[in-house]
mmCIF file of N, CA and C in Angstrom:
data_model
loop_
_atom_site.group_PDB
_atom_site.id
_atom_site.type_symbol
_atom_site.label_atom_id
_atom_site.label_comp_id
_atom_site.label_asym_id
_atom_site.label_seq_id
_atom_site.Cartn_x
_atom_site.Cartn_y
_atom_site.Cartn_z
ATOM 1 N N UNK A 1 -27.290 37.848 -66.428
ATOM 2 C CA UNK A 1 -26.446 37.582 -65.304
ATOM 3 C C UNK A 1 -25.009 37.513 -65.801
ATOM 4 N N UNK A 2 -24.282 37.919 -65.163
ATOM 5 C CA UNK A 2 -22.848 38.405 -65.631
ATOM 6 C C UNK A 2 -22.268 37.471 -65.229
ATOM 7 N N UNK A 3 -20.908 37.100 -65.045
ATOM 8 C CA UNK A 3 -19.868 35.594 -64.853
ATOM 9 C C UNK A 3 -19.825 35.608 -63.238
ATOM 10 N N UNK A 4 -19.370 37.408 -62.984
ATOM 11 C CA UNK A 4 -19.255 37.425 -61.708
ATOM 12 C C UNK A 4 -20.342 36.526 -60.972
ATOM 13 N N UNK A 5 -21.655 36.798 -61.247
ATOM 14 C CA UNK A 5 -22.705 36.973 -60.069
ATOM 15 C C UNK A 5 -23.326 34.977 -60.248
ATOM 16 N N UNK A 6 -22.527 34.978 -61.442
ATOM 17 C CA UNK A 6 -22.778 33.079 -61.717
ATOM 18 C C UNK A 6 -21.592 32.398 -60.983
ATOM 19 N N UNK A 7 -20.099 32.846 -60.594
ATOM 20 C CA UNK A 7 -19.373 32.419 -59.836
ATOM 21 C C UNK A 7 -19.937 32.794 -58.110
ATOM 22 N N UNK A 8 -20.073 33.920 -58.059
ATOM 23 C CA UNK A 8 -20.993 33.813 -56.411
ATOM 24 C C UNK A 8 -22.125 32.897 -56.322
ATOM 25 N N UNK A 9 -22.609 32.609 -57.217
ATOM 26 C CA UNK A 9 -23.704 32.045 -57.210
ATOM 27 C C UNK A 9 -23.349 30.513 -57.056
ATOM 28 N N UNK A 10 -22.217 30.296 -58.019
ATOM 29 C CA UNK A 10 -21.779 28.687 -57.752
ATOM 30 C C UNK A 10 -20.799 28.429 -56.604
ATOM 31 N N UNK A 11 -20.385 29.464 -55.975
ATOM 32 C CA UNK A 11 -19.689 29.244 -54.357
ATOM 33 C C UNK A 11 -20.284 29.113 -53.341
ATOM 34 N N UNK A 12 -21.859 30.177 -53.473
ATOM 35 C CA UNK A 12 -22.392 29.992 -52.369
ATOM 36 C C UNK A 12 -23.215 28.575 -52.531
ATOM 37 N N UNK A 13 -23.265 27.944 -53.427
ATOM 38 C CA UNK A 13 -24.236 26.791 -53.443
ATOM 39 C C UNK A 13 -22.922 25.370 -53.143
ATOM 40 N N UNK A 14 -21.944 25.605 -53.481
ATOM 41 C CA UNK A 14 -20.827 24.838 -53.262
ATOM 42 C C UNK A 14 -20.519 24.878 -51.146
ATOM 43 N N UNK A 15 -20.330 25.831 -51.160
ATOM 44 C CA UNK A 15 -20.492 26.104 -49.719
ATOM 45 C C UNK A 15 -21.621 25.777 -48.914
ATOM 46 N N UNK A 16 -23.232 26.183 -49.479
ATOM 47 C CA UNK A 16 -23.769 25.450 -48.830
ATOM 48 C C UNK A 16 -23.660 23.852 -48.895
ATOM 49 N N UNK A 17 -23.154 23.013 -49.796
ATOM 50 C CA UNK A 17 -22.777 21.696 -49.943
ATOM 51 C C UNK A 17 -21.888 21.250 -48.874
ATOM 52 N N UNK A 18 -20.677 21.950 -49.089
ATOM 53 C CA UNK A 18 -19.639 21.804 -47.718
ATOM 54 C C UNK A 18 -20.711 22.278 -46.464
ATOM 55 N N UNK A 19 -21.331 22.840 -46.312
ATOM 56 C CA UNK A 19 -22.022 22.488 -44.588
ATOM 57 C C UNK A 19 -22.757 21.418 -44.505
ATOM 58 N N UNK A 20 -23.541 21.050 -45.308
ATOM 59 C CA UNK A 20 -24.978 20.070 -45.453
ATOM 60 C C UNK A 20 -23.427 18.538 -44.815
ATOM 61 N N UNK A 21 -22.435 18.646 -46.143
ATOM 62 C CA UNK A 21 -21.541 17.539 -45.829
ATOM 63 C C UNK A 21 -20.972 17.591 -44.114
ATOM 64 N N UNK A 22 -20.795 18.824 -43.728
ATOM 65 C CA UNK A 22 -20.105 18.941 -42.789
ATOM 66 C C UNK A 22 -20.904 18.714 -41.366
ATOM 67 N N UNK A 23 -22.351 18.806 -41.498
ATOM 68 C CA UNK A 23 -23.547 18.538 -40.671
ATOM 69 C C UNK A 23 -23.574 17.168 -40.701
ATOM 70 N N UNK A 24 -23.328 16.274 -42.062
ATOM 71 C CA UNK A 24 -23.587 15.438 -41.567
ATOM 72 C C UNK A 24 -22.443 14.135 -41.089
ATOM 73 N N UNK A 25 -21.686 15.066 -40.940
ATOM 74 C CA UNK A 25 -20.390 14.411 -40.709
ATOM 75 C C UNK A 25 -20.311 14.556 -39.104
ATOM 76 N N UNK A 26 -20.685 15.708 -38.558
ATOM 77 C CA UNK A 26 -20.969 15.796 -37.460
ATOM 78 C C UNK A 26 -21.810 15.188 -36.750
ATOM 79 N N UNK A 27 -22.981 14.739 -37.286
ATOM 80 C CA UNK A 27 -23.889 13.658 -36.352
ATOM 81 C C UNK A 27 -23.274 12.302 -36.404
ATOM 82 N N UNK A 28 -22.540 12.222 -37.646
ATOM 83 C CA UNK A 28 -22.018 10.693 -37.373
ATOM 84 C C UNK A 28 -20.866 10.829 -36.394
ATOM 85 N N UNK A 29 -19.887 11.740 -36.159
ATOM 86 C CA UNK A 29 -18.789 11.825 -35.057
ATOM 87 C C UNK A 29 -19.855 11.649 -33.999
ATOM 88 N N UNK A 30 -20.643 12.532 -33.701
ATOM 89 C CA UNK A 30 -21.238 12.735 -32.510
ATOM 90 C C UNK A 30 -21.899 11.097 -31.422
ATOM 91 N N UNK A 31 -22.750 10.418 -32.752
ATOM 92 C CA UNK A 31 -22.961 9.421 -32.567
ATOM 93 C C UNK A 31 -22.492 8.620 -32.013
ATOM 94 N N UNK A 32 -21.072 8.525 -32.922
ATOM 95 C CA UNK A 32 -19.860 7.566 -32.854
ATOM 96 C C UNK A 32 -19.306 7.368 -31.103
ATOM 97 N N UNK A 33 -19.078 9.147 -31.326
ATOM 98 C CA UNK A 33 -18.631 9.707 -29.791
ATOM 99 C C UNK A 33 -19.617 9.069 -28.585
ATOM 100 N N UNK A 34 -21.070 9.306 -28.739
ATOM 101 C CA UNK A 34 -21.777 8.879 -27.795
ATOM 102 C C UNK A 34 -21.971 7.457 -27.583
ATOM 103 N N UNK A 35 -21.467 6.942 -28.653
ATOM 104 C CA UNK A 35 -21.521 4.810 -28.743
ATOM 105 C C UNK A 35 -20.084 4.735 -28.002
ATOM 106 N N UNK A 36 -19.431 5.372 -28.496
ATOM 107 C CA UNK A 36 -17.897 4.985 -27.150
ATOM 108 C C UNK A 36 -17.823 5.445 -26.114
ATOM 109 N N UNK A 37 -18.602 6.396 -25.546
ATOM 110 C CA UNK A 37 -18.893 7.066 -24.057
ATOM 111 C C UNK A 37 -19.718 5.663 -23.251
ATOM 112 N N UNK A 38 -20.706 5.389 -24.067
ATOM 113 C CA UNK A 38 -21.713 4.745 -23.727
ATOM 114 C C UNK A 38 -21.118 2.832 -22.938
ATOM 115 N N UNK A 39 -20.122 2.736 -24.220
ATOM 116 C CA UNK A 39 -19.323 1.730 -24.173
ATOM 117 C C UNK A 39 -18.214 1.710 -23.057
ATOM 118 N N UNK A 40 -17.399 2.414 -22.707
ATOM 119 C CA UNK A 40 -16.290 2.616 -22.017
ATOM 120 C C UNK A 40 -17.082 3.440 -20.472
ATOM 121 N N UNK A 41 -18.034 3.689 -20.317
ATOM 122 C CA UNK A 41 -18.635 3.701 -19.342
ATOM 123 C C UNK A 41 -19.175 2.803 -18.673
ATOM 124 N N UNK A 42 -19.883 1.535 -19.568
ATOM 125 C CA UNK A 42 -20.476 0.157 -18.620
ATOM 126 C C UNK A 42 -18.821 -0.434 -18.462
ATOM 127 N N UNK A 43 -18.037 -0.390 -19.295
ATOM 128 C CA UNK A 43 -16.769 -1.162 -19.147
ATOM 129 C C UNK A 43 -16.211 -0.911 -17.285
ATOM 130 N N UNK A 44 -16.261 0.919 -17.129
ATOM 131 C CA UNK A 44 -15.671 1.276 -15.876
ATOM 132 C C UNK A 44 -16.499 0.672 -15.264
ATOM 133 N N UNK A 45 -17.543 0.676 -15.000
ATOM 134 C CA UNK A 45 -18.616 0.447 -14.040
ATOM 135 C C UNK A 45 -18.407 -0.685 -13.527
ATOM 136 N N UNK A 46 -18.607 -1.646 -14.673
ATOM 137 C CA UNK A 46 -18.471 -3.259 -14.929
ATOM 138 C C UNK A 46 -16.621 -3.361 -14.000
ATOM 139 N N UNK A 47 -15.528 -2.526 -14.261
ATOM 140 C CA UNK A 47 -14.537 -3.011 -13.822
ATOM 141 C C UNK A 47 -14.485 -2.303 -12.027
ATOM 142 N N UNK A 48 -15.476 -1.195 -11.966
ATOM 143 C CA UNK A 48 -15.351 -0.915 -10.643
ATOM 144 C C UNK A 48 -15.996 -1.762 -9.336
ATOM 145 N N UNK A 49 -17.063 -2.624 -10.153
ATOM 146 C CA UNK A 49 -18.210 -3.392 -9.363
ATOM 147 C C UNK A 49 -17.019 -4.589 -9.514
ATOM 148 N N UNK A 50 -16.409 -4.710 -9.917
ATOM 149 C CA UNK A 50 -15.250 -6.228 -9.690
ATOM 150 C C UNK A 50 -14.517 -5.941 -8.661
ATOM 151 N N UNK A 51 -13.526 -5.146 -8.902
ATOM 152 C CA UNK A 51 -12.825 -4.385 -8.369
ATOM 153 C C UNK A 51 -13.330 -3.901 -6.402
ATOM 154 N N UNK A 52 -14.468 -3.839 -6.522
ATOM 155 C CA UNK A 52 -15.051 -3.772 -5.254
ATOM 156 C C UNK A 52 -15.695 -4.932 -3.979
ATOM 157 N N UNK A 53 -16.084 -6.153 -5.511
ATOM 158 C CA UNK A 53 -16.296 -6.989 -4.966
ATOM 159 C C UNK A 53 -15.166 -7.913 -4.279
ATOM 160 N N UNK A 54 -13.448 -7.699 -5.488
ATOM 161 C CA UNK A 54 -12.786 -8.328 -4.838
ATOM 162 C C UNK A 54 -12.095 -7.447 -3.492
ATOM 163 N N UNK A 55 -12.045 -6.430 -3.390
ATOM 164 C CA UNK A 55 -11.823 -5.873 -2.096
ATOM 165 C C UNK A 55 -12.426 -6.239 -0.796
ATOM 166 N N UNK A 56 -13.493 -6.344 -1.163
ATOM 167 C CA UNK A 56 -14.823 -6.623 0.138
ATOM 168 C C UNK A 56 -13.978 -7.957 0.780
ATOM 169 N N UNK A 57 -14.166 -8.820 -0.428
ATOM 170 C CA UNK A 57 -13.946 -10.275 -0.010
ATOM 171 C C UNK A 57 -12.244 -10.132 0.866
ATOM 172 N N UNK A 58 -11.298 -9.667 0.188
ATOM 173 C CA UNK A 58 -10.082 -9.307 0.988
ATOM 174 C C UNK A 58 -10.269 -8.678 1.962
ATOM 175 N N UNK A 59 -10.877 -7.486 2.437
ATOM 176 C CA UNK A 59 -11.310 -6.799 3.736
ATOM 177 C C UNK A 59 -11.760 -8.135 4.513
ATOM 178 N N UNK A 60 -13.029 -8.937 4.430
ATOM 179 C CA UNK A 60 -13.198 -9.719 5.166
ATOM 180 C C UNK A 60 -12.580 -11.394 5.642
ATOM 181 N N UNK A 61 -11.351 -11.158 4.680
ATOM 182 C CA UNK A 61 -10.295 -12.292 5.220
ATOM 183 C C UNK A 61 -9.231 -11.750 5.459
ATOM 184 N N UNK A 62 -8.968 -10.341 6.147
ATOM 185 C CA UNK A 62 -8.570 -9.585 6.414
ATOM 186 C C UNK A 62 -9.148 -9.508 7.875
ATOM 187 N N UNK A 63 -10.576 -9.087 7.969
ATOM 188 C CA UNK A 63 -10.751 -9.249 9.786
ATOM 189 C C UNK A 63 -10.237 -10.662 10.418
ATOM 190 N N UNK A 64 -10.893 -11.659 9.187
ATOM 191 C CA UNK A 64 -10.845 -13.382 9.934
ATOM 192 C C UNK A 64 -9.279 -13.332 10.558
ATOM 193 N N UNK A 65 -8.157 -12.844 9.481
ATOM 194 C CA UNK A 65 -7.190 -13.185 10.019
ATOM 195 C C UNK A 65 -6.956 -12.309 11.240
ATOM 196 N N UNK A 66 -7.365 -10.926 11.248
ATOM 197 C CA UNK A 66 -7.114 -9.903 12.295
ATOM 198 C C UNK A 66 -7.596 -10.931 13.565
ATOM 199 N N UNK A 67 -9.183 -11.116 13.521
ATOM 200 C CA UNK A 67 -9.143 -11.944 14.797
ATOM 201 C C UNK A 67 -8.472 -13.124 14.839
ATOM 202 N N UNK A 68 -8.055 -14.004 14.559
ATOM 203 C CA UNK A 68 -7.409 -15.128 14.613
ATOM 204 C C UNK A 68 -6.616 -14.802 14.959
ATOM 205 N N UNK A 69 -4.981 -13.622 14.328
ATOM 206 C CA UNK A 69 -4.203 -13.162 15.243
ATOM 207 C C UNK A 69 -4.794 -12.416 16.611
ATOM 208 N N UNK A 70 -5.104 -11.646 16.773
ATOM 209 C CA UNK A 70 -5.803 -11.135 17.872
ATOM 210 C C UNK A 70 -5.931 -11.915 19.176
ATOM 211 N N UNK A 71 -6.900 -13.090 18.759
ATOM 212 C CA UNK A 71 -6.784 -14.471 19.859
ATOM 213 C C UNK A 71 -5.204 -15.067 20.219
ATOM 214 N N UNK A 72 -4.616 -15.032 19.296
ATOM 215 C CA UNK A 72 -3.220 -15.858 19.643
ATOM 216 C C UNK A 72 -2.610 -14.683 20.453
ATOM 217 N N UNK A 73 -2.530 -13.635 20.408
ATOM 218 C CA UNK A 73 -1.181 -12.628 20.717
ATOM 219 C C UNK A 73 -2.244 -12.855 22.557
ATOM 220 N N UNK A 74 -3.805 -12.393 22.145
ATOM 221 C CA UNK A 74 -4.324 -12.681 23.554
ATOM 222 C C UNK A 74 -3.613 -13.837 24.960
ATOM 223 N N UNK A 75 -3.699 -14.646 24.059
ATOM 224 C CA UNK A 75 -3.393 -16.083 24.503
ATOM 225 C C UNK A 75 -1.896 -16.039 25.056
ATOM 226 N N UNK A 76 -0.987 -15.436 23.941
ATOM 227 C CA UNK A 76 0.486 -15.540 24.093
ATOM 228 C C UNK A 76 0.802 -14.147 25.438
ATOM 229 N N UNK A 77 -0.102 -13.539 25.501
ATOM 230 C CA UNK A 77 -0.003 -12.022 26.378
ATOM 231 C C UNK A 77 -0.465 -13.065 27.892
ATOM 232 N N UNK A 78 -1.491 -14.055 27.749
ATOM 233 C CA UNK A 78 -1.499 -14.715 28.877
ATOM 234 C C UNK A 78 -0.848 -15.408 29.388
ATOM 235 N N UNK A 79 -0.164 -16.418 28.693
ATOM 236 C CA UNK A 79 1.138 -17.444 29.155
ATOM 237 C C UNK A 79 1.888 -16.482 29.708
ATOM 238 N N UNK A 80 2.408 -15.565 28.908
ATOM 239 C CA UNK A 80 3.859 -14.341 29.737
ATOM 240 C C UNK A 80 3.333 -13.890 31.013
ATOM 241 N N UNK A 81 1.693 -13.711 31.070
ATOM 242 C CA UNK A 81 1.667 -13.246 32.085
ATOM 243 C C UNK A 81 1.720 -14.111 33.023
ATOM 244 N N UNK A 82 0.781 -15.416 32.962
ATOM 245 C CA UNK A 82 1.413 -16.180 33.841
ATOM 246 C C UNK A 82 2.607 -17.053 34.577
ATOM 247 N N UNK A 83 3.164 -16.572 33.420
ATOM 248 C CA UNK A 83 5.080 -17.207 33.452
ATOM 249 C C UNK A 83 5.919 -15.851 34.546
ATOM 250 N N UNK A 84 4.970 -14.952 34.206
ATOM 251 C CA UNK A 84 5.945 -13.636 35.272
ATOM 252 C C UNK A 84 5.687 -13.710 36.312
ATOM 253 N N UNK A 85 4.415 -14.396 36.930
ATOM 254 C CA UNK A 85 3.445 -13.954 38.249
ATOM 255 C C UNK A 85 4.159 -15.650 38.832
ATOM 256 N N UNK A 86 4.156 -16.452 37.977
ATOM 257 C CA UNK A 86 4.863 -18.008 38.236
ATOM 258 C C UNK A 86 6.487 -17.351 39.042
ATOM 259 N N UNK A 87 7.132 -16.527 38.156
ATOM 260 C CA UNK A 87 8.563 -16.492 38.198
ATOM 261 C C UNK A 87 9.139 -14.912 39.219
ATOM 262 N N UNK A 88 7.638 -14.487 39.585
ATOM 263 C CA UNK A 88 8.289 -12.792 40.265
ATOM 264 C C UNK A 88 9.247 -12.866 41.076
ATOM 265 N N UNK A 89 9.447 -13.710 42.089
ATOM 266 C CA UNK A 89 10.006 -14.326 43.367
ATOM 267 C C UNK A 89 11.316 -14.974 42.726
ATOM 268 N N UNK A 90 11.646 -15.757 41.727
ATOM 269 C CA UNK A 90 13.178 -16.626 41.227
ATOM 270 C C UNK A 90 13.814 -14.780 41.268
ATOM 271 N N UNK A 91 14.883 -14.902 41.503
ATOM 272 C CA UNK A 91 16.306 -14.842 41.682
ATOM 273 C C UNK A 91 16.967 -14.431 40.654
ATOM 274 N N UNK A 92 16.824 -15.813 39.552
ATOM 275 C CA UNK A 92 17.632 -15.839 38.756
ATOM 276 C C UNK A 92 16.901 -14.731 37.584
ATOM 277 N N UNK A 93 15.823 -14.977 37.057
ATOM 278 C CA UNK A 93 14.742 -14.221 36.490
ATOM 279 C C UNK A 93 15.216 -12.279 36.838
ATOM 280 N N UNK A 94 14.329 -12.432 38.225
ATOM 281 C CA UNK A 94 14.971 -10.901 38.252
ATOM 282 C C UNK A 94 16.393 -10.547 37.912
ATOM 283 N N UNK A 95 17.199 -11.362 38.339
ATOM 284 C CA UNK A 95 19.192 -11.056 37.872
ATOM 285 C C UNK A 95 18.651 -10.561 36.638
ATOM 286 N N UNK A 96 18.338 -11.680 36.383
ATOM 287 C CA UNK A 96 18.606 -11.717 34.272
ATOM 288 C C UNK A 96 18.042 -10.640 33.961
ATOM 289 N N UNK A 97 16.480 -10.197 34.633
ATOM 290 C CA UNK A 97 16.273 -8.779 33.997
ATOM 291 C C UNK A 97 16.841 -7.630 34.443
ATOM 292 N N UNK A 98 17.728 -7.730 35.567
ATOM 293 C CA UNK A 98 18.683 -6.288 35.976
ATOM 294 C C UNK A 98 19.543 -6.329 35.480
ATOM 295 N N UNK A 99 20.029 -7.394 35.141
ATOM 296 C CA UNK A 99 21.156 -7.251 33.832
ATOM 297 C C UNK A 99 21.195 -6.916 32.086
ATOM 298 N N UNK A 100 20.136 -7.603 32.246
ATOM 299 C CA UNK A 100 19.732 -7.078 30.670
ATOM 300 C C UNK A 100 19.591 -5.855 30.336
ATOM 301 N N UNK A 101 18.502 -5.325 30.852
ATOM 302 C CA UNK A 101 18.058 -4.090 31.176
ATOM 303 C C UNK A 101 19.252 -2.833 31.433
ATOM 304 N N UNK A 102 20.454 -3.274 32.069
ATOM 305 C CA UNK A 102 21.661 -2.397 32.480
ATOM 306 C C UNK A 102 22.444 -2.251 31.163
ATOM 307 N N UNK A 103 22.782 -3.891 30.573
ATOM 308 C CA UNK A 103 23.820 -3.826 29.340
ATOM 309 C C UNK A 103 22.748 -3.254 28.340
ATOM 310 N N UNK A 104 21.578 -3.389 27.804
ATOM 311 C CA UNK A 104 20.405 -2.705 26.931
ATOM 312 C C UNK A 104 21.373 -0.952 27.239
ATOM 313 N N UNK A 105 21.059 -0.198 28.401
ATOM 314 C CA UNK A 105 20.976 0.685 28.619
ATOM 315 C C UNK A 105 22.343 1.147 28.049
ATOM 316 N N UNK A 106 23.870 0.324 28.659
ATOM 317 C CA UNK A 106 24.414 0.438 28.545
ATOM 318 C C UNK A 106 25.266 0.867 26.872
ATOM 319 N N UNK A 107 24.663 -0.381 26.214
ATOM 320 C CA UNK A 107 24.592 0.011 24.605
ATOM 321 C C UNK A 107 24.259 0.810 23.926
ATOM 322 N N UNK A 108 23.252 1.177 24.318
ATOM 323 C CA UNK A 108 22.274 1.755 23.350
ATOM 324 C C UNK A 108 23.067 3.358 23.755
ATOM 325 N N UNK A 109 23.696 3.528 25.235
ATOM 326 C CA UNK A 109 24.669 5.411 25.279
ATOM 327 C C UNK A 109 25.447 5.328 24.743
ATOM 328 N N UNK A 110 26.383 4.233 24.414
ATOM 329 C CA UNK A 110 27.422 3.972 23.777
ATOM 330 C C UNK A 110 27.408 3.880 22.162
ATOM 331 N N UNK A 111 26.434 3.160 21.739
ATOM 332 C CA UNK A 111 25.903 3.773 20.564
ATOM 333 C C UNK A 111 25.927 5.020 19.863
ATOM 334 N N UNK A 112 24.824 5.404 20.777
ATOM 335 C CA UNK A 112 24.548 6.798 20.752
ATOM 336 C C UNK A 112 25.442 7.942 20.753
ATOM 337 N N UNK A 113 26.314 7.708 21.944
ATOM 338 C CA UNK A 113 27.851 8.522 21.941
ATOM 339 C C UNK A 113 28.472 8.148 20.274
ATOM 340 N N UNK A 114 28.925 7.096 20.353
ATOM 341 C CA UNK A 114 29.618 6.861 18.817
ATOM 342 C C UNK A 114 29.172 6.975 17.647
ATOM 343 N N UNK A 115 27.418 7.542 17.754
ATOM 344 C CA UNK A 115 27.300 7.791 16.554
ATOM 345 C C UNK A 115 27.082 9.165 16.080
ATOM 346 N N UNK A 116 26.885 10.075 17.712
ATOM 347 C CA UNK A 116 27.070 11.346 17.316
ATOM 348 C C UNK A 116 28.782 11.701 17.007
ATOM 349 N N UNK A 117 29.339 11.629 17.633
ATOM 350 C CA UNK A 117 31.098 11.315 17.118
ATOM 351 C C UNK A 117 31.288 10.639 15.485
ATOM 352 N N UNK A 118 30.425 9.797 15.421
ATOM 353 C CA UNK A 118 30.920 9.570 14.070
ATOM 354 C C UNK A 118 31.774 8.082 13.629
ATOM 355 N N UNK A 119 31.929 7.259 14.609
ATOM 356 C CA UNK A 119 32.684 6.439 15.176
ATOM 357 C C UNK A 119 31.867 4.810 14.985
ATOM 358 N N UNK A 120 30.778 5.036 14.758
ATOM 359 C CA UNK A 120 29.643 3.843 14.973
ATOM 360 C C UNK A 120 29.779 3.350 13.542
ATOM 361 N N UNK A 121 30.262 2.145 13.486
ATOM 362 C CA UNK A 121 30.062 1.389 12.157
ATOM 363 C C UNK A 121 29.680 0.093 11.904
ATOM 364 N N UNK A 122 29.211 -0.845 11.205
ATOM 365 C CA UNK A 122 29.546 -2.169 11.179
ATOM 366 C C UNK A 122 29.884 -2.985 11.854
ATOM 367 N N UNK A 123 31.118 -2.925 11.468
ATOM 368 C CA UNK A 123 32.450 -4.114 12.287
ATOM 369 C C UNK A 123 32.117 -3.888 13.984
ATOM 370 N N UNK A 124 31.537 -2.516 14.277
ATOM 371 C CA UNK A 124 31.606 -2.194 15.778
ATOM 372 C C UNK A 124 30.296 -2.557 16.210
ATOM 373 N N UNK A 125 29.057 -2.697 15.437
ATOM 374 C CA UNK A 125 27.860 -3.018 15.766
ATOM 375 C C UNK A 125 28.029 -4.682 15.991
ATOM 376 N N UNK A 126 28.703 -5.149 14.581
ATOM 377 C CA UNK A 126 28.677 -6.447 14.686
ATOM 378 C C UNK A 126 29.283 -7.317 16.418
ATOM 379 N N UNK A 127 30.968 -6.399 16.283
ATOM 380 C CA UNK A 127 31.407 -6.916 17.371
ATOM 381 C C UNK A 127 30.574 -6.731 18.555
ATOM 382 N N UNK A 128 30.012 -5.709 18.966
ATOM 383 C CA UNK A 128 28.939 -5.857 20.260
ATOM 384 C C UNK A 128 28.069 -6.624 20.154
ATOM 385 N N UNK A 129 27.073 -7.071 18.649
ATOM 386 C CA UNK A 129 26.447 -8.455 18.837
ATOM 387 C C UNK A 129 27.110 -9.436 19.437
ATOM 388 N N UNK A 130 28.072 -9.619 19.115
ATOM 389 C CA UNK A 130 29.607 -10.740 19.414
ATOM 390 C C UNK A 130 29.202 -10.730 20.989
ATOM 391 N N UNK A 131 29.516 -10.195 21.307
ATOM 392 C CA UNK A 131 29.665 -9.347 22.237
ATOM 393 C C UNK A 131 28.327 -9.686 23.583
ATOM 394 N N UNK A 132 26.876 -9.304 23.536
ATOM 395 C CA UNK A 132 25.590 -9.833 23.248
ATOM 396 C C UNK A 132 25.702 -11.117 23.357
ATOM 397 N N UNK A 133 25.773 -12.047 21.985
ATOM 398 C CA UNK A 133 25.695 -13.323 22.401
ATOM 399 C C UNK A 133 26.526 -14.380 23.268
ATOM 400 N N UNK A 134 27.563 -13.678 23.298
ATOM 401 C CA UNK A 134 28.665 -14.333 24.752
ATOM 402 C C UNK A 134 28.478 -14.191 25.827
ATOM 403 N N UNK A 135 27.437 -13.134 26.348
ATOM 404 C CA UNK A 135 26.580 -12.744 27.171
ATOM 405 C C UNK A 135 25.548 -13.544 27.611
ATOM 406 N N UNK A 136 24.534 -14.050 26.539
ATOM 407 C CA UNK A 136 23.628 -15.085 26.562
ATOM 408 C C UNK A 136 23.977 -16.103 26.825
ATOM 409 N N UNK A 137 25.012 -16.582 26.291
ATOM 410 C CA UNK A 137 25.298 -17.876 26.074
ATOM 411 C C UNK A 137 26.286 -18.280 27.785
ATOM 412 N N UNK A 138 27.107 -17.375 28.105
ATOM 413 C CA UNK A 138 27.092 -17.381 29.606
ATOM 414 C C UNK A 138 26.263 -17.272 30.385
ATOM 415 N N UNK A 139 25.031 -16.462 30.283
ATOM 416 C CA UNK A 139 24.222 -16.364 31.069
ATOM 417 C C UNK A 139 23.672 -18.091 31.431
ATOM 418 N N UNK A 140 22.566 -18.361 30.618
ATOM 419 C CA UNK A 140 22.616 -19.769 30.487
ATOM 420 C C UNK A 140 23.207 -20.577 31.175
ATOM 421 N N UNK A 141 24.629 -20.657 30.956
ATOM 422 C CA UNK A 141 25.073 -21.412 31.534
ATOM 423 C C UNK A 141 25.069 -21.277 32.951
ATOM 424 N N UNK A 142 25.158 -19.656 33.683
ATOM 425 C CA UNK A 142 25.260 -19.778 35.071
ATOM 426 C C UNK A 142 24.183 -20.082 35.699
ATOM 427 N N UNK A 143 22.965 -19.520 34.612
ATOM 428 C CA UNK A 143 21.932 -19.697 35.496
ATOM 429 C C UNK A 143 21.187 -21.332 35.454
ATOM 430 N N UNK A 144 21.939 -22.010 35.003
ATOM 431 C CA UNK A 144 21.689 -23.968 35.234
ATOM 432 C C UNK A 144 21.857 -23.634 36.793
#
């Protein structure tokens, strides 16, 4: 046997070494891989079943409060109504809502005009609150 065919001979046996190593380097990644799949999968699970349970519980103090408001606005939708059917006939009541209702209307074109113009700012919103509550606050008084 010549040098050549003893150097092929000691590469291919070297090489088969590097696979045997490289096989078994691969079942241990693989392993490894499947112990942290395995792991980080009950983890999601484990954090989605929390995660669901605390939702549930919020959804359902979530209706409690839905109905609880629900009843009050009921309740508060009844007083108004009976305060309107009490008040259809006063005078003063209807004034107050043909007036409101007129200066509402009235604002809100004027607004509107000044803000397609360009003209609508601040100081001018503010002053018509101004404006608004000197309104109220007379009203009130006339209607003693």
């Amino acid at each position: 046997m010549n040098a050549a065919e003893r150097s092929a001979r000691d590469l291919e046996s070297q090489g088969k070494q590097y696979l045997k190593e490289g096989q078994n380097l691969y079942g241990k990644y693989a392993e490894t891989a499947k112990e942290d799949y395995a792991k980080l999968s009950k983890s999601a699970q484990e954090k989605y079943q929390q995660f669901s349970r605390e939702a549930s519980k919020d959804l359902e103090k979530a209706k409690k409060e839905g109905k609880k408001l629900g009843a009050e606005a009921k309740k508060e939708g009844k007083q108004a109504e009976e305060w309107a059917e009490k008040n259809k006939g006063n005078p003063v009541v209807v004034g107050n809502i043909v007036v409101v209702a007129a200066l509402a209307g009235l604002l809100g074109t004027q607004a509107y005009r000044m803000k397609q113009a360009g003209t609508l700012t601040w100081k001018v919103a503010g002053a018509w609150a101004g404006v608004v509550g000197l309104f109220a606050v007379g009203d009130y008084y006339v209607s003693q």
